[in-house]
mmCIF file of C-alpha atoms in Angstrom:
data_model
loop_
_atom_site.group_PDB
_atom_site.id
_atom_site.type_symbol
_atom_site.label_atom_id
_atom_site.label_comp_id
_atom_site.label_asym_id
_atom_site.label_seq_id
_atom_site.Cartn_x
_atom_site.Cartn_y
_atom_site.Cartn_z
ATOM 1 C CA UNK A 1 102.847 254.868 14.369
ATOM 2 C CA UNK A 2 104.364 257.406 16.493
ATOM 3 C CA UNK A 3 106.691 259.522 15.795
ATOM 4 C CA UNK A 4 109.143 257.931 18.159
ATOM 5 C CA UNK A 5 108.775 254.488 19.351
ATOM 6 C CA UNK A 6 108.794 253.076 22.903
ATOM 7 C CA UNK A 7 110.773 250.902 22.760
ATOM 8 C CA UNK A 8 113.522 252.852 21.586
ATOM 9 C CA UNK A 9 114.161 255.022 24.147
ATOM 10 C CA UNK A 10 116.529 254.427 27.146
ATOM 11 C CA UNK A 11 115.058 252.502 29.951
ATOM 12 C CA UNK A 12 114.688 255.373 32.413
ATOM 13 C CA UNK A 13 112.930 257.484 29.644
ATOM 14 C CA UNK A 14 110.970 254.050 29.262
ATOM 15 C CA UNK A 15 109.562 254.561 32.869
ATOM 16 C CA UNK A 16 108.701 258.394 32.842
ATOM 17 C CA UNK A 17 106.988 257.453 29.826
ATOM 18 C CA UNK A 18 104.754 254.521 31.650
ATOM 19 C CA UNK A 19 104.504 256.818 34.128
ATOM 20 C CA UNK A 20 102.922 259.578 32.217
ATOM 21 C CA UNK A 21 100.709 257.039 31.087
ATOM 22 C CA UNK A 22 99.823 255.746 34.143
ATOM 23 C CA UNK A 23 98.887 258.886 35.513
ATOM 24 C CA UNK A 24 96.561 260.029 31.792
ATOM 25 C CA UNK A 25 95.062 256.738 32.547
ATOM 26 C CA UNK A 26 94.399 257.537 35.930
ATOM 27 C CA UNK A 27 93.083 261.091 35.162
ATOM 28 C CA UNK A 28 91.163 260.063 32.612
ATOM 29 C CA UNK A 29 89.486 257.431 34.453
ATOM 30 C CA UNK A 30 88.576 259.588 37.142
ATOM 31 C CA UNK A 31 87.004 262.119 34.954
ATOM 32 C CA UNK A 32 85.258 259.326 32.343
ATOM 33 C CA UNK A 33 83.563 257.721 35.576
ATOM 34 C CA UNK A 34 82.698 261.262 37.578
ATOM 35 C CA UNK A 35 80.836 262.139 33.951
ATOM 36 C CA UNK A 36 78.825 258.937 33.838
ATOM 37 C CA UNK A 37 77.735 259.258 37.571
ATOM 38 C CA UNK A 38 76.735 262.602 36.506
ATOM 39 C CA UNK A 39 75.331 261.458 33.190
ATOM 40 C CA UNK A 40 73.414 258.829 35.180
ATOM 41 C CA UNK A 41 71.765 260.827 37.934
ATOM 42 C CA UNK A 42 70.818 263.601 34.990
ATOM 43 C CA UNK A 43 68.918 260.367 33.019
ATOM 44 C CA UNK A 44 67.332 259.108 35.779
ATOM 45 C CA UNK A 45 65.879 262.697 37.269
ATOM 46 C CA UNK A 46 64.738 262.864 33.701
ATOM 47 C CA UNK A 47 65.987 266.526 33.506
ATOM 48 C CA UNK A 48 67.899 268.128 30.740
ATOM 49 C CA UNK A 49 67.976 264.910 28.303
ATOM 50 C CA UNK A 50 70.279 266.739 25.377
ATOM 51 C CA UNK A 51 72.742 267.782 27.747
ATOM 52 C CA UNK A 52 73.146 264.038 28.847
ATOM 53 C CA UNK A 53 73.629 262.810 25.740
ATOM 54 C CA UNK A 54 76.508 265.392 24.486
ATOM 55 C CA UNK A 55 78.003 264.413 28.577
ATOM 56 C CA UNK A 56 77.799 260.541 26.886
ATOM 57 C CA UNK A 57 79.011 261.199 23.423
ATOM 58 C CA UNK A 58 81.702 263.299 25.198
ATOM 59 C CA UNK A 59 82.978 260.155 27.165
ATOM 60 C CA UNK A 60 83.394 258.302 24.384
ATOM 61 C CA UNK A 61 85.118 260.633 22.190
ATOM 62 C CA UNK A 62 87.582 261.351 25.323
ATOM 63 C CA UNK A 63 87.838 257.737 26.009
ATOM 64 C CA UNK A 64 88.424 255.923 22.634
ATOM 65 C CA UNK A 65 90.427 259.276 21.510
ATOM 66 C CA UNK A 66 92.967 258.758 24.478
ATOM 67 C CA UNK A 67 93.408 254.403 24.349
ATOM 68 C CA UNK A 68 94.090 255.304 20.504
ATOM 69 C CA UNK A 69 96.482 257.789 21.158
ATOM 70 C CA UNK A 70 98.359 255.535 23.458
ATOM 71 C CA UNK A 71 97.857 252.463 21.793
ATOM 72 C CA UNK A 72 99.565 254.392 18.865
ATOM 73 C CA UNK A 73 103.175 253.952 21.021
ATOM 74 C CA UNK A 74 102.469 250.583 21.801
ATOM 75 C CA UNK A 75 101.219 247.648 23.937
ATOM 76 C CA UNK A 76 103.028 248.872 27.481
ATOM 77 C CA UNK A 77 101.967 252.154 27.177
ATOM 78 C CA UNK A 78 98.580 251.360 26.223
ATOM 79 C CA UNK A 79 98.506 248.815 29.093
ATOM 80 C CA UNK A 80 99.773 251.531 31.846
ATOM 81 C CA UNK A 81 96.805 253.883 30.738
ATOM 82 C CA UNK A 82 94.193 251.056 31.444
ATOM 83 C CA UNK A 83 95.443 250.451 34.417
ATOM 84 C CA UNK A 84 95.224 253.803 35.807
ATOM 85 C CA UNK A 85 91.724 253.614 34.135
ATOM 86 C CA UNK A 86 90.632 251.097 36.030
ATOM 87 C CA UNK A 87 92.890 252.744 39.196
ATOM 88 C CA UNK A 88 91.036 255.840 38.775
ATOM 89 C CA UNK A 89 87.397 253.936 38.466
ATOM 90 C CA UNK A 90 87.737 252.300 41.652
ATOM 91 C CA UNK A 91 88.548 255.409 43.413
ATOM 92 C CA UNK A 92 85.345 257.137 41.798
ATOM 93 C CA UNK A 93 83.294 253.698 42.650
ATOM 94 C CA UNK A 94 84.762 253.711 45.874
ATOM 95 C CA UNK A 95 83.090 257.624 46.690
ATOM 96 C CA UNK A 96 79.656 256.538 45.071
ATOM 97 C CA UNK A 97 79.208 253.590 47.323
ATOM 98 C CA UNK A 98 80.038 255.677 50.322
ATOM 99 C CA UNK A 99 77.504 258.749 49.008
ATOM 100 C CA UNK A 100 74.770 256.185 48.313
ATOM 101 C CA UNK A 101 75.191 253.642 51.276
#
C-alpha cells in the first residue's frame, strides 16, 4: 500500500488528489494514444521495425507502470486516472479522424 492512504486525508485534500489523478490520467492517455498512432503509421510504412517495437514495449511499461501506481492508493484514484485515460483518448481519436477523413 501507499504510504498514506486516500481515504484518510481531509476531503478537500481528497479532491486535489482526484484531481491530480485525473489530470496523470489524462496526460497519460494523450501521450499512450499519440505513441500508438505513431507506432501504427511506422508498422504499416514498414520502416524502422525495432524502433516500433521499443515505441510498443514503451506504452506498456508507461501504461501498466502508472494504473499500478495509482491503483496502489486505491479504487477512486485509480478510477479518476482511467477516466482521464479514456478523456485524453478521445481527444487524440478525435484529431486522427479529422487528419484521415
Amino acid at each position: 500500500m501507499s504510504p498514506w492512504f486516500f481515504n484518510d486525508l481531509s476531503p478537500m485534500n481528497q479532491a486535489l488528489v482526484l484531481g491530480a489523478h485525473l489530470f496523470g490520467g489524462f496526460l497519460l492517455g494523450v501521450i499512450y494514444f499519440r505513441a500508438l498512432w505513431w507506432n501504427t503509421r511506422l508498422l504499416a510504412q514498414g520502416r524502422r521495425p525495432l524502433l516500433a517495437i521499443s515505441i510498443a514495449l514503451a506504452r506498456f511499461v508507461l501504461l501498466g507502470g502508472l494504473l499500478i501506481l495509482a491503483s496502489r492508493e486505491g479504487v477512486a484514484p485509480l478510477l479518476a486516472t482511467v477516466f482521464g485515460l479514456f478523456v485524453g483518448r478521445f481527444l487524440v481519436l478525435r484529431g486522427v479522424w479529422a487528419k484521415i477523413s
